[in-house]
Amino acid sequence: MTNIHDERHFELTVNGERRQVVDGYPGESLLTVLRDRLGLTGAKGACEEGECGSCSVLLDGNLVCSCLVLAASATQSSVVTIEGLGGSTDVQTAFVECGAIQCGFCTPGLIMAATNLLERSTEPQTDEIREALAGNLCRCTGYGRIVEAVQTVVVQRSQGAS
Amino acid sequence: MCVPVAHPQSIEQLTALLRDEPKTVLLAGGTDLMVALNHGSQRIGPDELVVSLKEVPELSIIEVDHVQRLLRIGAGVNWDELLGAPVDTLAPCLTQAARTVGSHQIRTAGTIGGNIATASPAGDGVCALVALGAVAVLTSPEGQRRVAVEDVATGPKRSVLANDEFIESIEMPIVDGWQGYSKIGTRNAMVISVAGVAVVLSADSNSCRIALGSVGPTVMLADNASTFAGDSIDWTNKEISADSLERISELVRQVASPIDDHRSTATYRSHSVGVLARRLIERGLQEMRNSI
Ligand SMILES: Cc1cc2nc3c(=O)[nH]c(=O)nc-3n(C[C@H](O)[C@H](O)[C@H](O)COP(=O)(O)OP(=O)(O)OC[C@H]3O[C@@H](n4cnc5c(N)ncnc54)[C@H](O)[C@@H]3O)c2cc1C
Ligand code: FES
Ligand code: FES
């Protein structure tokens, strides 16, 4: 019998595809579902309490910590993970070229956060960039090159590249 | 197909669900609930239905009642939405509190209703609302009741909310005068407050309300300090004596009953709220003088 309280079987739209989630557990986060059930390990998990941002994905275009999204509540939403960006957006390329990546653990979350910021704001100033990325912690870089990477994209886009 | 999570589309549907379903868990932005679930301090039982509040349009209203001089904010309004118009001009201390919360990810998810329902003494939004004299409108299948925001929490993580009851909106007077929120944390962003103070100086009624966060089991109104401040401010000239300010600090420290924890010591917390209250009042009066 199908129990209406059954959170274990549902469908999600991830990177444009309908994906089946089977045998989820009640209360399971989107992060766990993406990584452990759907094999999308781009979003990272560290704190699972919204502090580090390494799990950031886009949910209907909004930047969210996937560890704070109840997976079963997102059946009507569109999820985009780092895998969904492909590998060579201008933001991704700028991160590589500016040396904004060291160990890389924070990078998928930061790329999603930077991508989202540049959709909300076309010419963010340094303070705005820092504030927008404040929810994404990086233990390696000291943030300077990450900010530089975002600024590089701002300049490139203002010059007509995209 | 099964319905893993209920998504009521109106207050009516939400209320009906709460009446008909024996066990429900309300989900707003998930920024408190999911942390508890991830860490296992809370679980969703097999007989519990998660009810998402996100698609209830009435919960995301922001309404201004100019006749009654009232601002009404739906419980589902998130921090980010409190940063802009009309809240930034009509309830600026709430905007200031919202600006201190978490990160962009947290501010676009977390809601003001969730902040109240979570019943944390560190709730930044709660502190601002208490100083504003805000009232929470609680709805259940039995009807509606209005509870002063400072009376919703009864202790850490405990509140007067019944199982079938939800916060529908928060109503607050539009106060002419000055208001501000200050918070101390261990760094400049992404912190739960070590101490928080909200002050509202009302030029309509020549009175003051001082609310304190993180220095007791719930956010509290500093009654004596508020009354003393209201009485000792020279409202015509927007001035106050140094002695009175010192007395306000003392009254604030007296009502505080903080604890030592990993974020701070009780002594530092008491000291901090005293200083913050004094500074806010000084700053408020100065800004009021400048705008005469
Ligand atoms: C990284 C991080 C940083 C944070 N920083 C801050 C901060 O600086 N200041 C601060 O005050 N808080 C902070 N918080 C806590 C949290 O974001 C807030 O308390 C937020 O307002 C909770 O709202 P929510 O919509 O996410 O609630 P949820 O997590 O969805 O719900 C919390 C609780 O309230 C109940 N609930 C939700 N809405 C209603 C309603 N309308 N009626 C009845 N019950 C309801 C739920 O059932 C649940 O028990 C932070 C959290 C995180 C993860
Ligand atoms: S794992 Fe989600 S914010 Fe850290
Ligand atoms: S590059 Fe290592 S955490 Fe950011």
Short mmCIF file of C-alpha atoms and ligand atoms in Angstrom, two decimals:
data_model
loop_
_atom_site.label_atom_id
_atom_site.label_comp_id
_atom_site.label_asym_id
_atom_site.label_seq_id
_atom_site.Cartn_x
_atom_site.Cartn_y
_atom_site.Cartn_z
CA MET A 1 0.00 0.00 0.00
CA THR A 2 1.22 3.45 -0.77
CA ASN A 3 1.42 5.46 2.35
CA ILE A 4 0.99 9.18 1.76
CA HIS A 5 3.59 9.76 4.43
CA ASP A 6 6.12 7.79 2.47
CA GLU A 7 9.15 9.90 1.76
CA ARG A 8 11.19 7.05 0.38
CA HIS A 9 10.21 7.08 -3.28
CA PHE A 10 10.05 10.26 -5.28
CA GLU A 11 11.38 12.02 -8.35
CA LEU A 12 13.66 15.01 -8.63
CA THR A 13 14.63 17.12 -11.63
CA VAL A 14 18.40 17.42 -11.55
CA ASN A 15 20.37 19.12 -14.31
CA GLY A 16 17.33 18.88 -16.55
CA GLU A 17 16.73 15.16 -16.06
CA ARG A 18 14.00 13.43 -14.09
CA ARG A 19 15.72 11.18 -11.56
CA GLN A 20 14.15 8.49 -9.39
CA VAL A 21 15.05 8.42 -5.73
CA VAL A 22 14.38 5.06 -4.13
CA ASP A 23 14.77 4.05 -0.52
CA GLY A 24 15.43 7.53 0.79
CA TYR A 25 14.92 7.95 4.50
CA PRO A 26 12.54 10.43 6.09
CA GLY A 27 14.28 13.73 6.63
CA GLU A 28 17.04 13.02 4.13
CA SER A 29 18.78 16.08 2.74
CA LEU A 30 19.15 16.92 -0.93
CA LEU A 31 22.92 16.78 -0.44
CA THR A 32 22.83 13.13 0.64
CA VAL A 33 20.46 12.21 -2.16
CA LEU A 34 22.63 13.90 -4.79
CA ARG A 35 25.84 12.32 -3.58
CA ASP A 36 24.84 8.92 -2.25
CA ARG A 37 21.82 8.02 -4.36
CA LEU A 38 22.27 9.85 -7.64
CA GLY A 39 26.07 9.63 -7.84
CA LEU A 40 26.50 13.37 -8.26
CA THR A 41 29.48 13.98 -6.01
CA GLY A 42 30.28 17.52 -7.20
CA ALA A 43 28.46 19.14 -4.31
CA LYS A 44 30.57 18.47 -1.24
CA GLY A 45 29.43 17.77 2.30
CA ALA A 46 31.34 18.97 5.32
CA CYS A 47 29.36 20.61 8.08
CA GLU A 48 25.80 19.69 7.13
CA GLU A 49 24.65 22.72 9.06
CA GLY A 50 24.67 25.51 6.49
CA GLU A 51 27.98 26.98 7.60
CA CYS A 52 30.49 26.00 4.92
CA GLY A 53 28.59 26.33 1.63
CA SER A 54 30.50 23.47 0.01
CA CYS A 55 27.16 21.82 -0.78
CA SER A 56 25.74 24.86 -2.63
CA VAL A 57 23.49 24.15 -5.62
CA LEU A 58 20.81 26.09 -7.47
CA LEU A 59 17.20 25.30 -6.62
CA ASP A 60 14.86 26.98 -9.11
CA GLY A 61 17.70 29.38 -9.79
CA ASN A 62 18.27 30.29 -6.14
CA LEU A 63 21.51 29.50 -4.37
CA VAL A 64 20.86 27.06 -1.52
CA CYS A 65 22.84 24.84 0.78
CA SER A 66 21.68 21.43 -0.40
CA CYS A 67 22.29 20.06 3.11
CA LEU A 68 19.45 22.34 4.30
CA VAL A 69 16.95 21.25 1.65
CA LEU A 70 14.68 18.33 2.47
CA ALA A 71 15.10 16.25 -0.68
CA ALA A 72 11.50 15.05 -0.73
CA SER A 73 10.24 18.63 -0.60
CA ALA A 74 11.95 19.49 -3.88
CA THR A 75 10.01 17.23 -6.23
CA GLN A 76 8.50 20.20 -8.10
CA SER A 77 11.77 22.13 -8.31
CA SER A 78 14.64 22.21 -10.73
CA VAL A 79 18.03 21.45 -9.21
CA VAL A 80 21.27 22.46 -10.92
CA THR A 81 24.54 21.13 -9.56
CA ILE A 82 28.11 21.85 -10.62
CA GLU A 83 27.85 18.89 -13.01
CA GLY A 84 25.03 20.74 -14.76
CA LEU A 85 27.28 23.65 -15.67
CA GLY A 86 29.48 21.49 -17.86
CA GLY A 87 33.15 22.18 -17.31
CA SER A 88 33.98 25.37 -19.10
CA THR A 89 31.73 28.27 -18.19
CA ASP A 90 33.49 31.63 -17.96
CA VAL A 91 33.31 31.43 -14.17
CA GLN A 92 34.93 27.99 -14.13
CA THR A 93 37.65 29.05 -16.55
CA ALA A 94 38.39 32.21 -14.54
CA PHE A 95 38.76 30.18 -11.33
CA VAL A 96 41.33 27.98 -13.05
CA GLU A 97 43.19 30.82 -14.72
CA CYS A 98 43.32 33.03 -11.62
CA GLY A 99 44.61 30.23 -9.41
CA ALA A 100 41.46 30.39 -7.27
CA ILE A 101 41.59 26.64 -6.69
CA GLN A 102 43.98 24.80 -4.42
CA CYS A 103 42.66 21.60 -2.87
CA GLY A 104 39.37 22.19 -4.69
CA PHE A 105 37.01 21.07 -1.95
CA CYS A 106 35.23 24.42 -1.74
CA THR A 107 35.34 25.04 -5.49
CA PRO A 108 32.01 23.54 -6.67
CA GLY A 109 30.12 25.51 -4.02
CA LEU A 110 32.00 28.69 -4.79
CA ILE A 111 31.46 28.32 -8.53
CA MET A 112 27.71 27.95 -7.91
CA ALA A 113 27.72 30.97 -5.58
CA ALA A 114 29.71 33.09 -8.05
CA THR A 115 27.52 31.99 -10.96
CA ASN A 116 24.41 32.92 -8.97
CA LEU A 117 25.85 36.30 -7.91
CA LEU A 118 26.63 37.24 -11.51
CA GLU A 119 23.07 36.43 -12.47
CA ARG A 120 21.73 38.73 -9.77
CA SER A 121 24.21 41.52 -10.26
CA THR A 122 26.11 42.33 -13.44
CA GLU A 123 28.78 44.61 -11.97
CA PRO A 124 29.27 43.69 -8.32
CA GLN A 125 31.85 45.72 -6.39
CA THR A 126 34.43 43.96 -4.23
CA ASP A 127 32.34 44.31 -1.05
CA GLU A 128 29.30 42.85 -2.77
CA ILE A 129 31.37 39.93 -4.07
CA ARG A 130 32.77 39.24 -0.62
CA GLU A 131 29.35 39.42 1.00
CA ALA A 132 27.81 37.14 -1.64
CA LEU A 133 30.54 34.55 -1.08
CA ALA A 134 30.56 34.85 2.72
CA GLY A 135 28.63 31.60 3.07
CA ASN A 136 31.32 29.61 1.25
CA LEU A 137 34.36 28.80 3.31
CA CYS A 138 37.77 28.07 1.81
CA ARG A 139 40.59 26.79 3.95
CA CYS A 140 43.31 27.13 1.33
CA THR A 141 43.27 30.24 -0.80
CA GLY A 142 42.65 33.13 1.56
CA TYR A 143 39.91 34.27 -0.87
CA GLY A 144 41.99 36.89 -2.73
CA ARG A 145 42.19 34.91 -5.94
CA ILE A 146 38.58 33.82 -5.70
CA VAL A 147 37.46 37.46 -5.62
CA GLU A 148 39.89 38.15 -8.47
CA ALA A 149 38.34 35.35 -10.52
CA VAL A 150 34.87 36.83 -10.10
CA GLN A 151 36.17 40.30 -10.98
CA THR A 152 37.79 38.86 -14.08
CA VAL A 153 34.46 37.50 -15.26
CA VAL A 154 32.80 40.86 -14.56
CA VAL A 155 35.36 42.59 -16.79
CA GLN A 156 35.13 39.92 -19.50
CA ARG A 157 31.35 40.11 -19.61
CA SER A 158 31.35 43.90 -19.67
CA GLN A 159 33.61 43.67 -22.69
CA GLY A 160 31.04 41.56 -24.46
CA ALA A 161 32.41 38.07 -23.91
CA SER A 162 30.21 35.65 -22.06
CA MET B 1 1.94 8.54 -6.91
CA CYS B 2 2.71 9.02 -3.28
CA VAL B 3 2.94 12.45 -1.74
CA PRO B 4 6.17 12.53 0.22
CA VAL B 5 5.68 16.04 1.51
CA ALA B 6 2.44 18.01 1.65
CA HIS B 7 2.40 21.37 -0.12
CA PRO B 8 -0.78 23.16 0.93
CA GLN B 9 -1.68 26.02 -1.42
CA SER B 10 -3.60 28.23 1.00
CA ILE B 11 -4.13 28.93 4.69
CA GLU B 12 -7.39 27.04 4.40
CA GLN B 13 -5.67 23.90 3.07
CA LEU B 14 -2.92 24.21 5.66
CA THR B 15 -5.40 24.51 8.51
CA ALA B 16 -7.40 21.55 7.18
CA LEU B 17 -4.22 19.43 7.03
CA LEU B 18 -3.36 20.32 10.59
CA ARG B 19 -6.87 19.37 11.65
CA ASP B 20 -6.95 16.04 9.78
CA GLU B 21 -3.39 14.78 10.11
CA PRO B 22 -2.54 13.40 13.53
CA LYS B 23 1.17 14.20 13.35
CA THR B 24 2.78 16.93 11.31
CA VAL B 25 6.14 18.65 11.07
CA LEU B 26 6.12 22.15 9.58
CA LEU B 27 8.90 23.01 7.17
CA ALA B 28 9.65 26.61 6.19
CA GLY B 29 13.20 27.50 5.07
CA GLY B 30 14.66 24.41 6.73
CA THR B 31 17.67 26.28 8.11
CA ASP B 32 16.96 25.13 11.66
CA LEU B 33 14.93 21.98 11.03
CA MET B 34 17.38 20.41 8.56
CA VAL B 35 20.34 21.04 10.85
CA ALA B 36 18.49 19.18 13.60
CA LEU B 37 17.60 16.33 11.22
CA ASN B 38 21.12 16.08 9.79
CA HIS B 39 22.61 15.89 13.26
CA GLY B 40 20.00 13.46 14.51
CA SER B 41 18.78 15.67 17.35
CA GLN B 42 15.35 15.50 15.68
CA ARG B 43 13.82 12.74 13.57
CA ILE B 44 10.82 12.43 11.33
CA GLY B 45 8.86 9.42 12.42
CA PRO B 46 7.18 7.04 9.97
CA ASP B 47 3.78 8.37 11.03
CA GLU B 48 4.70 12.03 10.64
CA LEU B 49 3.80 14.15 7.63
CA VAL B 50 6.12 16.97 6.62
CA VAL B 51 4.09 20.02 5.63
CA SER B 52 5.93 22.58 3.53
CA LEU B 53 4.80 26.16 4.08
CA LYS B 54 6.50 27.47 0.95
CA GLU B 55 3.51 27.43 -1.36
CA VAL B 56 1.05 29.12 0.98
CA PRO B 57 0.79 32.56 -0.62
CA GLU B 58 -0.71 34.24 2.46
CA LEU B 59 2.49 33.50 4.39
CA SER B 60 4.63 35.66 2.11
CA ILE B 61 2.73 38.93 2.36
CA ILE B 62 4.21 42.23 3.45
CA GLU B 63 1.35 44.67 4.05
CA VAL B 64 1.26 48.24 5.26
CA ASP B 65 -1.89 49.43 7.00
CA HIS B 66 -1.53 53.22 6.92
CA VAL B 67 -4.74 53.84 8.82
CA GLN B 68 -3.82 51.71 11.82
CA ARG B 69 -0.10 52.46 11.28
CA LEU B 70 0.66 48.75 11.23
CA LEU B 71 3.14 46.64 9.32
CA ARG B 72 2.05 43.03 8.75
CA ILE B 73 4.64 40.48 7.67
CA GLY B 74 3.78 36.90 6.71
CA ALA B 75 5.59 34.19 8.67
CA GLY B 76 7.11 32.83 5.45
CA VAL B 77 8.91 36.06 4.54
CA ASN B 78 12.65 35.38 4.38
CA TRP B 79 15.55 37.48 5.70
CA ASP B 80 16.46 38.72 2.25
CA GLU B 81 12.98 40.13 1.75
CA LEU B 82 13.28 42.03 5.05
CA LEU B 83 16.32 43.89 3.73
CA GLY B 84 14.43 46.04 1.24
CA ALA B 85 11.34 48.23 0.97
CA PRO B 86 9.06 48.72 2.77
CA VAL B 87 10.55 47.06 5.86
CA ASP B 88 13.85 48.97 5.69
CA THR B 89 12.10 52.29 6.31
CA LEU B 90 9.12 51.15 8.43
CA ALA B 91 10.93 48.71 10.73
CA PRO B 92 14.64 49.45 10.23
CA CYS B 93 15.79 47.51 13.30
CA LEU B 94 14.28 44.37 11.76
CA THR B 95 16.20 45.05 8.54
CA GLN B 96 19.39 45.56 10.54
CA ALA B 97 18.81 42.27 12.36
CA ALA B 98 18.13 40.48 9.05
CA ARG B 99 21.36 41.80 7.59
CA THR B 100 23.36 40.12 10.39
CA VAL B 101 21.88 36.68 9.76
CA GLY B 102 23.98 33.94 8.20
CA SER B 103 24.98 34.16 4.56
CA HIS B 104 23.16 34.78 1.29
CA GLN B 105 22.15 31.09 1.24
CA ILE B 106 20.69 31.34 4.75
CA ARG B 107 19.02 34.71 4.24
CA THR B 108 17.15 33.61 1.11
CA ALA B 109 15.93 30.42 2.84
CA GLY B 110 15.36 31.23 6.52
CA THR B 111 12.09 32.87 7.49
CA ILE B 112 10.95 35.21 10.22
CA GLY B 113 8.25 32.73 11.29
CA GLY B 114 10.86 29.99 11.61
CA ASN B 115 13.02 32.31 13.70
CA ILE B 116 10.16 32.81 16.19
CA ALA B 117 9.02 29.16 16.19
CA THR B 118 12.54 27.86 16.77
CA ALA B 119 12.46 29.72 20.09
CA SER B 120 16.18 30.37 20.33
CA PRO B 121 17.31 33.08 22.75
CA ALA B 122 19.74 34.16 20.03
CA GLY B 123 17.04 34.83 17.41
CA ASP B 124 18.05 38.12 15.82
CA GLY B 125 14.67 38.71 14.22
CA VAL B 126 12.87 37.92 17.47
CA CYS B 127 14.96 40.50 19.34
CA ALA B 128 14.07 43.26 16.87
CA LEU B 129 10.38 42.25 16.90
CA VAL B 130 10.23 42.32 20.71
CA ALA B 131 11.62 45.86 20.79
CA LEU B 132 9.07 46.85 18.17
CA GLY B 133 6.22 45.52 20.31
CA ALA B 134 5.26 43.03 17.61
CA VAL B 135 2.47 40.50 17.97
CA ALA B 136 2.46 37.02 16.42
CA VAL B 137 -0.81 35.93 14.83
CA LEU B 138 -1.20 32.20 15.55
CA THR B 139 -3.70 30.17 13.56
CA SER B 140 -5.06 26.68 14.19
CA PRO B 141 -8.21 24.74 13.27
CA GLU B 142 -9.77 26.19 16.43
CA GLY B 143 -9.24 29.78 15.31
CA GLN B 144 -6.79 32.58 15.74
CA ARG B 145 -5.03 34.17 18.69
CA ARG B 146 -2.55 37.01 19.08
CA VAL B 147 0.49 36.58 21.30
CA ALA B 148 3.18 39.19 21.99
CA VAL B 149 6.37 37.95 20.32
CA GLU B 150 8.24 37.91 23.66
CA ASP B 151 5.63 35.48 25.00
CA VAL B 152 5.82 32.93 22.15
CA ALA B 153 9.01 31.23 23.40
CA THR B 154 8.79 29.76 26.87
CA GLY B 155 12.37 28.47 26.97
CA PRO B 156 15.08 27.34 24.58
CA LYS B 157 13.30 25.38 21.80
CA ARG B 158 10.00 25.55 23.69
CA SER B 159 7.04 27.68 22.74
CA VAL B 160 3.34 28.22 23.30
CA LEU B 161 2.60 26.87 19.80
CA ALA B 162 0.18 23.93 19.89
CA ASN B 163 0.80 20.92 17.62
CA ASP B 164 -1.88 21.99 15.18
CA GLU B 165 -1.01 25.66 15.32
CA PHE B 166 1.20 27.80 13.10
CA ILE B 167 2.43 31.37 12.96
CA GLU B 168 0.52 33.08 10.17
CA SER B 169 1.92 36.58 10.39
CA ILE B 170 3.56 39.14 12.62
CA GLU B 171 2.05 42.57 13.16
CA MET B 172 4.00 45.53 14.42
CA PRO B 173 3.27 49.19 14.95
CA ILE B 174 4.97 51.66 12.62
CA VAL B 175 6.88 53.71 15.16
CA ASP B 176 7.88 57.31 14.53
CA GLY B 177 11.26 57.94 16.15
CA TRP B 178 14.43 55.88 15.99
CA GLN B 179 15.32 52.21 16.17
CA GLY B 180 18.43 50.11 15.93
CA TYR B 181 19.83 46.60 16.39
CA SER B 182 23.34 45.69 17.53
CA LYS B 183 24.85 42.26 17.82
CA ILE B 184 28.13 40.95 19.12
CA GLY B 185 29.57 37.78 17.67
CA THR B 186 32.92 36.10 17.46
CA ARG B 187 33.45 37.38 13.93
CA ASN B 188 31.83 39.74 11.45
CA ALA B 189 29.57 37.39 9.51
CA MET B 190 27.93 33.99 9.81
CA VAL B 191 27.64 33.99 13.57
CA ILE B 192 25.03 33.24 16.12
CA SER B 193 25.01 36.21 18.48
CA VAL B 194 26.94 36.26 21.75
CA ALA B 195 24.72 39.16 22.75
CA GLY B 196 22.14 41.20 20.87
CA VAL B 197 20.19 44.34 21.73
CA ALA B 198 17.37 46.10 19.91
CA VAL B 199 16.20 49.57 20.93
CA VAL B 200 13.12 51.40 19.72
CA LEU B 201 12.70 55.05 20.73
CA SER B 202 9.13 56.18 20.10
CA ALA B 203 8.61 59.88 19.48
CA ASP B 204 4.87 59.16 19.24
CA SER B 205 4.59 58.07 22.85
CA ASN B 206 7.89 59.34 24.31
CA SER B 207 8.77 55.83 25.33
CA CYS B 208 11.52 53.30 24.84
CA ARG B 209 11.62 49.52 24.39
CA ILE B 210 14.85 47.59 24.90
CA ALA B 211 15.01 43.89 23.94
CA LEU B 212 17.88 41.57 24.81
CA GLY B 213 19.05 38.44 22.98
CA SER B 214 21.34 35.60 24.09
CA VAL B 215 21.30 36.58 27.76
CA GLY B 216 18.56 34.31 29.08
CA PRO B 217 16.44 31.29 28.16
CA THR B 218 14.44 33.42 25.70
CA VAL B 219 14.74 36.81 24.07
CA MET B 220 13.47 39.24 26.69
CA LEU B 221 12.11 42.71 27.08
CA ALA B 222 14.14 44.72 29.61
CA ASP B 223 11.06 46.17 31.33
CA ASN B 224 12.62 48.29 34.05
CA ALA B 225 15.37 49.61 31.83
CA SER B 226 12.81 50.48 29.14
CA THR B 227 10.56 52.37 31.57
CA PHE B 228 13.48 54.15 33.18
CA ALA B 229 14.84 55.17 29.76
CA GLY B 230 11.45 56.46 28.65
CA ASP B 231 11.13 58.53 31.83
CA SER B 232 14.67 59.90 31.90
CA ILE B 233 15.06 60.94 28.27
CA ASP B 234 14.45 64.65 27.67
CA TRP B 235 12.14 64.09 24.70
CA THR B 236 11.96 67.76 23.73
CA ASN B 237 15.69 68.10 23.26
CA LYS B 238 16.36 64.39 22.60
CA GLU B 239 18.94 64.22 25.34
CA ILE B 240 19.81 62.07 28.31
CA SER B 241 22.27 62.51 31.17
CA ALA B 242 25.37 60.37 31.52
CA ASP B 243 24.10 59.16 34.91
CA SER B 244 20.82 57.98 33.43
CA LEU B 245 22.65 56.14 30.67
CA GLU B 246 24.78 54.40 33.27
CA ARG B 247 21.64 53.49 35.22
CA ILE B 248 20.08 52.00 32.05
CA SER B 249 23.18 49.86 31.52
CA GLU B 250 22.91 48.68 35.10
CA LEU B 251 19.20 47.82 34.81
CA VAL B 252 19.89 45.93 31.58
CA ARG B 253 22.70 43.95 33.20
CA GLN B 254 20.44 43.15 36.17
CA VAL B 255 17.70 41.56 34.07
CA ALA B 256 20.18 39.53 32.01
CA SER B 257 20.68 35.96 33.22
CA PRO B 258 23.13 34.56 30.70
CA ILE B 259 25.07 31.33 30.76
CA ASP B 260 28.67 30.38 30.01
CA ASP B 261 28.95 28.35 26.83
CA HIS B 262 31.34 27.65 23.98
CA ARG B 263 30.58 31.02 22.41
CA SER B 264 31.11 33.28 25.40
CA THR B 265 31.02 33.73 29.16
CA ALA B 266 28.07 34.94 31.18
CA THR B 267 30.07 37.88 32.52
CA TYR B 268 30.99 39.09 29.06
CA ARG B 269 27.42 38.71 27.85
CA SER B 270 25.97 40.77 30.72
CA HIS B 271 28.60 43.43 30.24
CA SER B 272 27.96 43.50 26.48
CA VAL B 273 24.21 44.02 26.62
CA GLY B 274 24.73 46.90 29.05
CA VAL B 275 27.16 48.59 26.69
CA LEU B 276 25.11 47.90 23.57
CA ALA B 277 21.92 49.29 25.11
CA ARG B 278 23.68 52.47 26.20
CA ARG B 279 25.34 52.98 22.83
CA LEU B 280 22.15 52.39 20.91
CA ILE B 281 20.25 54.94 23.00
CA GLU B 282 23.05 57.49 22.64
CA ARG B 283 23.21 56.92 18.90
CA GLY B 284 19.44 57.08 18.56
CA LEU B 285 19.11 60.37 20.42
CA GLN B 286 21.96 61.88 18.46
CA GLU B 287 20.40 60.88 15.15
CA MET B 288 17.04 62.24 16.32
CA ARG B 289 18.71 65.55 17.28
CA ASN B 290 20.43 65.73 13.90
CA SER B 291 17.15 65.30 12.08
CA ILE B 292 15.21 67.96 14.01
C1 LIG C 1 24.49 28.78 8.91
C2 LIG C 1 23.34 29.32 9.69
C3 LIG C 1 23.42 30.60 10.22
C4 LIG C 1 22.38 31.13 10.96
N1 LIG C 1 22.51 32.38 11.45
C5 LIG C 1 21.51 32.90 12.19
C6 LIG C 1 21.64 34.21 12.73
O1 LIG C 1 22.63 34.90 12.52
N2 LIG C 1 20.62 34.69 13.49
C7 LIG C 1 19.48 33.96 13.73
O2 LIG C 1 18.60 34.46 14.41
N3 LIG C 1 19.34 32.72 13.23
C8 LIG C 1 20.32 32.17 12.48
N4 LIG C 1 20.19 30.90 11.99
C9 LIG C 1 19.01 30.11 12.35
C10 LIG C 1 17.88 30.10 11.32
O3 LIG C 1 18.35 30.45 10.04
C11 LIG C 1 16.75 31.05 11.68
O4 LIG C 1 16.24 30.77 12.95
C12 LIG C 1 15.62 30.99 10.64
O5 LIG C 1 14.85 32.14 10.76
C13 LIG C 1 14.75 29.76 10.75
O6 LIG C 1 13.74 29.84 9.78
P1 LIG C 1 13.41 28.65 8.76
O7 LIG C 1 12.34 29.17 7.86
O8 LIG C 1 14.61 28.16 8.11
O9 LIG C 1 12.83 27.59 9.78
P2 LIG C 1 12.73 25.98 9.63
O10 LIG C 1 14.03 25.37 9.82
O11 LIG C 1 11.95 25.62 8.41
O12 LIG C 1 11.80 25.71 10.89
C14 LIG C 1 12.29 25.89 12.20
C15 LIG C 1 11.24 25.44 13.21
O13 LIG C 1 10.13 26.32 13.19
C16 LIG C 1 8.94 25.65 12.81
N5 LIG C 1 8.22 26.58 11.95
C17 LIG C 1 8.70 27.19 10.83
N6 LIG C 1 7.79 28.07 10.36
C18 LIG C 1 6.72 28.01 11.20
C19 LIG C 1 5.45 28.68 11.25
N7 LIG C 1 5.09 29.60 10.34
N8 LIG C 1 4.62 28.39 12.26
C20 LIG C 1 4.97 27.48 13.20
N9 LIG C 1 6.14 26.81 13.20
C21 LIG C 1 7.00 27.07 12.20
C22 LIG C 1 9.39 24.36 12.15
O14 LIG C 1 8.45 23.35 12.31
C23 LIG C 1 10.67 24.07 12.90
O15 LIG C 1 10.39 23.45 14.12
C24 LIG C 1 21.22 30.35 11.21
C25 LIG C 1 21.11 29.07 10.67
C26 LIG C 1 22.16 28.55 9.90
C27 LIG C 1 22.02 27.18 9.33
S1 FES C 2 27.66 20.88 4.06
FE1 FES C 2 26.05 22.23 3.58
S2 FES C 2 26.80 24.11 4.26
FE2 FES C 2 28.36 22.74 4.91
S1 FES C 3 40.74 25.43 -2.26
FE1 FES C 3 40.89 24.16 -0.54
S2 FES C 3 39.14 24.76 0.60
FE2 FES C 3 39.18 26.18 -0.95
#
